[in-house]
Amino acid sequence: MKLPLVSPSYPGDVYDLLPSKIIGIGVNYREHAKEMQKELPEEPIVFLKPPSALLAPLGTISAPMEYGRVDYEGELAVIMARQARNLEERDALAHVLGYTCAIDVSVRELQKKDGQWARAKGFDTFCPVGPRIVGDIDPADLKLVTRQNGLTRQSSRTSDLIFSVPKLIAFLSQVMTLEAGDMILTGTPQGVGPMAAGDIIEVDIEQIGCLKVSVRPR
């Protein structure tokens, strides 16, 4: 998948997004934890989505509606610039290529049934990203809005993150080697909800832009 790249640190106007892995973080906004009636985690909750789940801007989510509730989760995504291992927090952002919008699509029934999240979040088209990658911005306090058919469903700021972007990168780099192009989905704020066939989902993040996709039954 190719996305426009806006970053003075990395010349060129198009980036070929080929992550070796997509790393998701669960329950990472304080208000979302309250919404889900969960305690604040002591460490990041980590899961993986396959690269085959990627979907380009203006694409169509193919939703397995036979499972009932298929949810949108608007998120800030981090794209790594180069290999990183055993980083300190103070060095983490120097390894970032840029940031983009993402939707972590989730089948709630399968999350509960399986007890882990790989299948629930791993279907093809379950990771829309875009519309561009923007570097050299501060991820600490960006406004994030998710709209469903024009109605605002999520509205928050990344300052509500339980674990900041530098903390997430440092933590993950202690567990696994982060490669150039790898993507970290930093978690979703309060307001998650189900999608229906024909829906238009938009995720708009300050200084980045608006990711727009549609939904159809699988």
mmCIF file of C-alpha atoms in Angstrom:
data_model
loop_
_atom_site.group_PDB
_atom_site.id
_atom_site.type_symbol
_atom_site.label_atom_id
_atom_site.label_comp_id
_atom_site.label_asym_id
_atom_site.label_seq_id
_atom_site.Cartn_x
_atom_site.Cartn_y
_atom_site.Cartn_z
ATOM 1 C CA MET A 1 0.000 0.000 0.000
ATOM 2 C CA LYS A 2 1.371 3.417 -0.940
ATOM 3 C CA LEU A 3 0.581 6.514 1.151
ATOM 4 C CA PRO A 4 1.730 10.126 0.717
ATOM 5 C CA LEU A 5 4.560 10.923 3.107
ATOM 6 C CA VAL A 6 4.830 14.418 4.588
ATOM 7 C CA SER A 7 8.136 14.615 6.448
ATOM 8 C CA PRO A 8 11.182 16.828 5.954
ATOM 9 C CA SER A 9 13.324 14.126 7.576
ATOM 10 C CA TYR A 10 12.565 11.548 4.865
ATOM 11 C CA PRO A 11 12.583 13.012 1.331
ATOM 12 C CA GLY A 12 10.077 11.677 -1.171
ATOM 13 C CA ASP A 13 6.354 12.095 -1.558
ATOM 14 C CA VAL A 14 5.189 8.454 -1.443
ATOM 15 C CA TYR A 15 5.891 5.715 1.095
ATOM 16 C CA ASP A 16 5.277 2.038 0.419
ATOM 17 C CA LEU A 17 3.714 0.719 3.610
ATOM 18 C CA LEU A 18 4.896 -2.878 4.050
ATOM 19 C CA PRO A 19 4.914 -3.651 7.794
ATOM 20 C CA SER A 20 6.329 -6.942 9.029
ATOM 21 C CA LYS A 21 3.759 -6.658 11.823
ATOM 22 C CA ILE A 22 0.892 -4.495 13.045
ATOM 23 C CA ILE A 23 0.903 -4.175 16.820
ATOM 24 C CA GLY A 24 -2.316 -3.211 18.565
ATOM 25 C CA ILE A 25 -2.741 -1.837 22.066
ATOM 26 C CA GLY A 26 -5.909 -2.545 24.035
ATOM 27 C CA VAL A 27 -7.561 -0.352 26.690
ATOM 28 C CA ASN A 28 -5.184 2.601 26.374
ATOM 29 C CA TYR A 29 -7.501 5.596 26.899
ATOM 30 C CA ARG A 30 -8.670 6.399 30.408
ATOM 31 C CA GLU A 31 -12.228 7.231 29.362
ATOM 32 C CA HIS A 32 -12.441 4.096 27.216
ATOM 33 C CA ALA A 33 -11.402 1.987 30.211
ATOM 34 C CA LYS A 34 -14.305 3.530 32.165
ATOM 35 C CA GLU A 35 -16.643 2.884 29.232
ATOM 36 C CA MET A 36 -15.648 -0.793 29.161
ATOM 37 C CA GLN A 37 -15.755 -0.997 32.975
ATOM 38 C CA LYS A 38 -12.131 -2.096 33.140
ATOM 39 C CA GLU A 39 -9.356 -1.230 35.563
ATOM 40 C CA LEU A 40 -6.476 0.815 34.160
ATOM 41 C CA PRO A 41 -3.824 -1.672 32.994
ATOM 42 C CA GLU A 42 -0.459 -1.717 34.740
ATOM 43 C CA GLU A 43 1.310 -2.487 31.442
ATOM 44 C CA PRO A 44 0.268 -2.119 27.788
ATOM 45 C CA ILE A 45 -2.101 -4.840 26.553
ATOM 46 C CA VAL A 46 -0.546 -6.060 23.304
ATOM 47 C CA PHE A 47 -2.028 -7.953 20.355
ATOM 48 C CA LEU A 48 -1.097 -8.445 16.704
ATOM 49 C CA LYS A 49 -3.012 -7.891 13.479
ATOM 50 C CA PRO A 50 -1.741 -9.451 10.225
ATOM 51 C CA PRO A 51 -0.481 -7.173 7.430
ATOM 52 C CA SER A 52 -3.150 -8.795 5.224
ATOM 53 C CA ALA A 53 -5.727 -6.809 7.248
ATOM 54 C CA LEU A 54 -4.526 -3.501 5.741
ATOM 55 C CA LEU A 55 -7.034 -1.458 3.743
ATOM 56 C CA ALA A 56 -6.296 1.698 1.740
ATOM 57 C CA PRO A 57 -8.194 4.988 2.160
ATOM 58 C CA LEU A 58 -11.597 5.011 0.423
ATOM 59 C CA GLY A 59 -11.593 1.213 0.575
ATOM 60 C CA THR A 60 -14.415 -0.992 1.800
ATOM 61 C CA ILE A 61 -14.426 -2.960 5.043
ATOM 62 C CA SER A 62 -15.691 -6.478 4.350
ATOM 63 C CA ALA A 63 -17.535 -7.185 7.597
ATOM 64 C CA PRO A 64 -18.606 -10.699 8.698
ATOM 65 C CA MET A 65 -22.050 -9.567 9.820
ATOM 66 C CA GLU A 66 -23.023 -13.158 10.646
ATOM 67 C CA TYR A 67 -21.222 -12.611 13.949
ATOM 68 C CA GLY A 68 -23.445 -9.715 14.920
ATOM 69 C CA ARG A 69 -21.490 -6.809 16.340
ATOM 70 C CA VAL A 70 -18.552 -5.584 14.243
ATOM 71 C CA ASP A 71 -17.116 -2.410 15.799
ATOM 72 C CA TYR A 72 -15.122 0.590 14.578
ATOM 73 C CA GLU A 73 -12.221 1.811 16.739
ATOM 74 C CA GLY A 74 -10.578 5.039 15.571
ATOM 75 C CA GLU A 75 -6.886 5.211 16.439
ATOM 76 C CA LEU A 76 -3.614 7.067 15.987
ATOM 77 C CA ALA A 77 -1.098 4.799 14.216
ATOM 78 C CA VAL A 78 2.680 5.096 14.494
ATOM 79 C CA ILE A 79 4.958 4.021 11.616
ATOM 80 C CA MET A 80 8.529 3.048 12.476
ATOM 81 C CA ALA A 81 11.395 4.491 10.422
ATOM 82 C CA ARG A 82 14.101 1.953 11.188
ATOM 83 C CA GLN A 83 14.912 -1.085 13.264
ATOM 84 C CA ALA A 84 14.572 -0.565 17.008
ATOM 85 C CA ARG A 85 15.446 -2.818 19.912
ATOM 86 C CA ASN A 86 15.677 -2.168 23.677
ATOM 87 C CA LEU A 87 14.953 1.564 23.383
ATOM 88 C CA GLU A 88 14.703 4.047 26.216
ATOM 89 C CA GLU A 89 11.652 6.321 26.202
ATOM 90 C CA ARG A 90 13.804 9.393 25.558
ATOM 91 C CA ASP A 91 15.058 7.871 22.290
ATOM 92 C CA ALA A 92 11.798 6.396 21.041
ATOM 93 C CA LEU A 93 10.410 9.189 18.843
ATOM 94 C CA ALA A 94 13.700 9.461 16.933
ATOM 95 C CA HIS A 95 12.845 6.043 15.447
ATOM 96 C CA VAL A 96 9.427 7.132 14.120
ATOM 97 C CA LEU A 97 8.805 7.790 10.434
ATOM 98 C CA GLY A 98 5.436 9.397 11.041
ATOM 99 C CA TYR A 99 1.825 9.062 12.087
ATOM 100 C CA THR A 100 -1.445 8.258 10.348
ATOM 101 C CA CYS A 101 -5.100 7.476 11.071
ATOM 102 C CA ALA A 102 -6.287 3.906 11.522
ATOM 103 C CA ILE A 103 -9.412 1.893 12.278
ATOM 104 C CA ASP A 104 -9.024 -1.242 14.373
ATOM 105 C CA VAL A 105 -12.071 -3.241 13.261
ATOM 106 C CA SER A 106 -13.170 -5.801 15.851
ATOM 107 C CA VAL A 107 -15.705 -8.644 16.068
ATOM 108 C CA ARG A 108 -16.829 -8.521 19.701
ATOM 109 C CA GLU A 109 -18.383 -11.987 19.731
ATOM 110 C CA LEU A 110 -15.091 -13.577 18.682
ATOM 111 C CA GLN A 111 -13.104 -11.607 21.248
ATOM 112 C CA LYS A 112 -15.275 -13.120 23.981
ATOM 113 C CA LYS A 113 -15.446 -16.587 22.417
ATOM 114 C CA ASP A 114 -11.747 -17.036 21.666
ATOM 115 C CA GLY A 115 -10.301 -15.420 24.774
ATOM 116 C CA GLN A 116 -7.639 -13.776 22.617
ATOM 117 C CA TRP A 117 -8.015 -11.273 19.821
ATOM 118 C CA ALA A 118 -6.194 -12.563 16.735
ATOM 119 C CA ARG A 119 -9.272 -13.814 14.884
ATOM 120 C CA ALA A 120 -11.573 -11.040 16.089
ATOM 121 C CA LYS A 121 -9.251 -8.344 14.746
ATOM 122 C CA GLY A 122 -7.467 -10.218 11.961
ATOM 123 C CA PHE A 123 -9.926 -10.468 9.060
ATOM 124 C CA ASP A 124 -8.931 -9.030 5.686
ATOM 125 C CA THR A 125 -9.752 -5.272 5.502
ATOM 126 C CA PHE A 126 -9.818 -4.977 9.324
ATOM 127 C CA CYS A 127 -7.044 -2.351 9.433
ATOM 128 C CA PRO A 128 -7.846 0.694 7.276
ATOM 129 C CA VAL A 129 -5.058 3.317 7.395
ATOM 130 C CA GLY A 130 -4.386 6.715 5.835
ATOM 131 C CA PRO A 131 -4.852 9.146 4.197
ATOM 132 C CA ARG A 132 -1.180 10.042 4.572
ATOM 133 C CA ILE A 133 1.806 9.613 6.877
ATOM 134 C CA VAL A 134 2.903 12.817 8.613
ATOM 135 C CA GLY A 135 6.274 13.086 10.320
ATOM 136 C CA ASP A 136 7.747 15.627 12.729
ATOM 137 C CA ILE A 137 4.582 16.241 14.750
ATOM 138 C CA ASP A 138 4.131 15.822 18.480
ATOM 139 C CA PRO A 139 1.766 12.889 19.176
ATOM 140 C CA ALA A 140 1.201 13.880 22.807
ATOM 141 C CA ASP A 141 -1.998 15.933 22.403
ATOM 142 C CA LEU A 142 -3.761 15.445 19.056
ATOM 143 C CA LYS A 143 -7.536 15.620 18.660
ATOM 144 C CA LEU A 144 -9.106 12.406 17.335
ATOM 145 C CA VAL A 145 -12.675 12.258 16.020
ATOM 146 C CA THR A 146 -14.517 9.236 14.585
ATOM 147 C CA ARG A 147 -17.715 9.797 12.593
ATOM 148 C CA GLN A 148 -20.291 7.235 11.474
ATOM 149 C CA ASN A 149 -22.453 8.467 8.607
ATOM 150 C CA GLY A 150 -21.509 12.022 9.544
ATOM 151 C CA LEU A 151 -22.371 11.663 13.239
ATOM 152 C CA THR A 152 -19.556 12.035 15.779
ATOM 153 C CA ARG A 153 -19.107 8.815 17.754
ATOM 154 C CA GLN A 154 -15.640 9.322 19.261
ATOM 155 C CA SER A 155 -14.038 12.608 20.264
ATOM 156 C CA SER A 156 -10.925 12.679 22.409
ATOM 157 C CA ARG A 157 -7.291 13.735 22.536
ATOM 158 C CA THR A 158 -4.166 11.611 22.681
ATOM 159 C CA SER A 159 -3.364 13.306 25.984
ATOM 160 C CA ASP A 160 -5.894 10.826 27.449
ATOM 161 C CA LEU A 161 -3.625 7.888 26.554
ATOM 162 C CA ILE A 162 -2.703 5.762 29.544
ATOM 163 C CA PHE A 163 0.633 4.825 27.941
ATOM 164 C CA SER A 164 2.151 7.563 25.766
ATOM 165 C CA VAL A 165 3.582 6.943 22.305
ATOM 166 C CA PRO A 166 7.230 7.014 23.541
ATOM 167 C CA LYS A 167 6.351 4.643 26.386
ATOM 168 C CA LEU A 168 4.622 2.233 23.990
ATOM 169 C CA ILE A 169 7.546 2.177 21.570
ATOM 170 C CA ALA A 170 10.088 1.643 24.365
ATOM 171 C CA PHE A 171 7.960 -1.090 25.964
ATOM 172 C CA LEU A 172 7.413 -2.966 22.695
ATOM 173 C CA SER A 173 11.077 -2.718 21.725
ATOM 174 C CA GLN A 174 11.950 -4.598 24.916
ATOM 175 C CA VAL A 175 9.703 -7.461 23.770
ATOM 176 C CA MET A 176 10.230 -7.650 20.007
ATOM 177 C CA THR A 177 12.443 -6.040 17.404
ATOM 178 C CA LEU A 178 10.565 -3.252 15.645
ATOM 179 C CA GLU A 179 11.379 -3.101 11.937
ATOM 180 C CA ALA A 180 11.146 -0.226 9.470
ATOM 181 C CA GLY A 181 7.534 0.095 8.363
ATOM 182 C CA ASP A 182 6.077 -1.662 11.391
ATOM 183 C CA MET A 183 2.852 -0.087 12.636
ATOM 184 C CA ILE A 184 1.678 0.487 16.197
ATOM 185 C CA LEU A 185 -2.031 1.149 16.771
ATOM 186 C CA THR A 186 -2.044 3.155 19.982
ATOM 187 C CA GLY A 187 -5.555 2.351 21.235
ATOM 188 C CA THR A 188 -9.040 3.789 20.847
ATOM 189 C CA PRO A 189 -10.931 6.366 22.940
ATOM 190 C CA GLN A 190 -14.435 6.110 24.349
ATOM 191 C CA GLY A 191 -17.379 5.839 21.966
ATOM 192 C CA VAL A 192 -16.720 2.547 20.151
ATOM 193 C CA GLY A 193 -19.773 1.009 18.533
ATOM 194 C CA PRO A 194 -21.159 -1.338 15.884
ATOM 195 C CA MET A 195 -21.152 -0.753 12.141
ATOM 196 C CA ALA A 196 -23.833 -1.670 9.626
ATOM 197 C CA ALA A 197 -23.699 -2.434 5.911
ATOM 198 C CA GLY A 198 -23.621 0.783 3.922
ATOM 199 C CA ASP A 199 -22.031 2.834 6.721
ATOM 200 C CA ILE A 200 -19.362 5.444 6.040
ATOM 201 C CA ILE A 201 -16.718 5.590 8.768
ATOM 202 C CA GLU A 202 -14.307 8.527 9.056
ATOM 203 C CA VAL A 203 -11.395 9.001 11.436
ATOM 204 C CA ASP A 204 -10.047 12.545 11.577
ATOM 205 C CA ILE A 205 -6.852 13.321 13.491
ATOM 206 C CA GLU A 206 -5.493 16.823 13.971
ATOM 207 C CA GLN A 207 -2.488 17.661 11.717
ATOM 208 C CA ILE A 208 -2.872 14.367 9.818
ATOM 209 C CA GLY A 209 -6.174 14.354 7.920
ATOM 210 C CA CYS A 210 -9.266 12.230 7.482
ATOM 211 C CA LEU A 211 -9.406 8.482 6.760
ATOM 212 C CA LYS A 212 -12.678 7.524 5.092
ATOM 213 C CA VAL A 213 -13.937 3.998 4.324
ATOM 214 C CA SER A 214 -17.237 2.267 3.663
ATOM 215 C CA VAL A 215 -18.715 -0.971 5.042
ATOM 216 C CA ARG A 216 -20.298 -3.929 3.249
ATOM 217 C CA PRO A 217 -21.212 -7.458 4.346
ATOM 218 C CA ARG A 218 -18.596 -10.098 3.720
#
